[in-house]
């Protein structure tokens, strides 16, 4: 198998108000971009937490929308995890 560099990648540009998450999308970023005020289709939210051994205390829980989440919004939210389709 060999790889070659793509000269130009063209993403769909239909601008019909649908955006697909290619990677997990932070709940905080989605809320900040106003995505929670419009319809969206998503699986179960992912919650990630941990324990800080140095401090001996838990880390805060972070919530993410899974990859494949679809947002229906009229304007481009300008988030790198989302592409229009």
Tab-separated table of C-alpha atoms in Angstrom:
chain	number	residue	atom	x	y	z
A	1	UNK	CA	0.000	0.000	0.000
A	2	UNK	CA	1.281	3.466	-0.802
A	3	UNK	CA	0.006	6.938	-0.079
A	4	UNK	CA	0.251	10.097	-2.098
A	5	UNK	CA	-0.498	13.674	-1.194
A	6	UNK	CA	-3.797	14.972	-2.534
A	7	UNK	CA	-3.353	18.192	-4.453
A	8	UNK	CA	-6.762	19.596	-3.591
A	9	UNK	CA	-9.534	18.125	-1.510
A	10	UNK	CA	-12.993	19.371	-2.340
A	11	UNK	CA	-15.605	19.104	0.367
A	12	UNK	CA	-19.318	19.167	-0.352
A	13	UNK	CA	-20.595	22.699	-0.564
A	14	UNK	CA	-24.347	22.351	-0.915
A	15	UNK	CA	-25.023	24.662	2.063
A	16	UNK	CA	-28.439	23.158	2.774
A	17	UNK	CA	-28.007	23.632	6.486
A	18	UNK	CA	-26.838	20.093	7.285
A	19	UNK	CA	-23.489	19.507	8.950
A	20	UNK	CA	-21.841	16.158	9.756
A	21	UNK	CA	-19.384	15.703	12.629
A	22	UNK	CA	-16.297	13.843	11.416
A	23	UNK	CA	-14.855	13.532	14.920
A	24	UNK	CA	-16.294	13.678	18.424
A	25	UNK	CA	-17.628	17.186	19.021
A	26	UNK	CA	-17.256	18.783	22.447
A	27	UNK	CA	-20.566	19.641	24.084
A	28	UNK	CA	-19.092	22.966	25.232
A	29	UNK	CA	-18.023	23.907	21.666
A	30	UNK	CA	-21.420	22.882	20.273
A	31	UNK	CA	-23.209	24.967	22.894
A	32	UNK	CA	-20.919	27.946	22.245
A	33	UNK	CA	-21.628	27.736	18.499
A	34	UNK	CA	-25.394	27.688	19.100
A	35	UNK	CA	-25.924	24.135	17.803
A	36	UNK	CA	-28.069	23.104	20.755
A	37	UNK	CA	-30.741	25.641	19.787
A	38	UNK	CA	-31.420	23.811	16.505
A	39	UNK	CA	-32.380	20.203	15.687
A	40	UNK	CA	-29.630	17.577	15.654
A	41	UNK	CA	-29.389	13.789	15.354
A	42	UNK	CA	-26.903	12.055	17.621
A	43	UNK	CA	-26.136	8.801	19.347
A	44	UNK	CA	-25.499	8.594	23.082
A	45	UNK	CA	-23.306	11.358	24.414
A	46	UNK	CA	-19.783	10.259	25.332
A	47	UNK	CA	-18.509	11.167	28.797
A	48	UNK	CA	-14.776	11.104	29.463
A	49	UNK	CA	-13.195	11.452	32.894
A	50	UNK	CA	-10.022	10.458	34.663
A	51	UNK	CA	-7.951	10.649	37.799
A	52	UNK	CA	-4.959	12.939	38.325
A	53	UNK	CA	-2.361	10.881	40.180
A	54	UNK	CA	-0.160	13.896	40.924
A	55	UNK	CA	-2.936	15.860	42.632
A	56	UNK	CA	-4.712	12.788	43.957
A	57	UNK	CA	-8.043	14.097	42.704
A	58	UNK	CA	-10.435	13.327	39.855
A	59	UNK	CA	-10.401	15.223	36.574
A	60	UNK	CA	-13.589	16.951	35.450
A	61	UNK	CA	-15.978	15.002	33.245
A	62	UNK	CA	-16.083	16.187	29.615
A	63	UNK	CA	-19.027	15.432	27.344
A	64	UNK	CA	-18.838	14.859	23.582
A	65	UNK	CA	-21.263	14.228	20.746
A	66	UNK	CA	-20.101	11.121	18.844
A	67	UNK	CA	-18.674	11.237	15.329
A	68	UNK	CA	-21.521	11.004	12.826
A	69	UNK	CA	-23.698	13.526	14.635
A	70	UNK	CA	-25.761	15.584	12.177
A	71	UNK	CA	-26.724	19.192	12.942
A	72	UNK	CA	-29.446	21.054	11.071
A	73	UNK	CA	-28.621	24.742	11.210
A	74	UNK	CA	-29.035	27.533	8.668
A	75	UNK	CA	-25.626	29.167	9.028
A	76	UNK	CA	-22.134	27.686	9.055
A	77	UNK	CA	-21.109	27.235	12.722
A	78	UNK	CA	-17.401	27.456	11.708
A	79	UNK	CA	-16.291	24.382	13.664
A	80	UNK	CA	-13.494	22.273	12.186
A	81	UNK	CA	-15.222	19.012	13.230
A	82	UNK	CA	-18.226	19.709	10.989
A	83	UNK	CA	-18.545	19.544	7.191
A	84	UNK	CA	-21.598	20.550	5.158
A	85	UNK	CA	-23.450	17.942	3.124
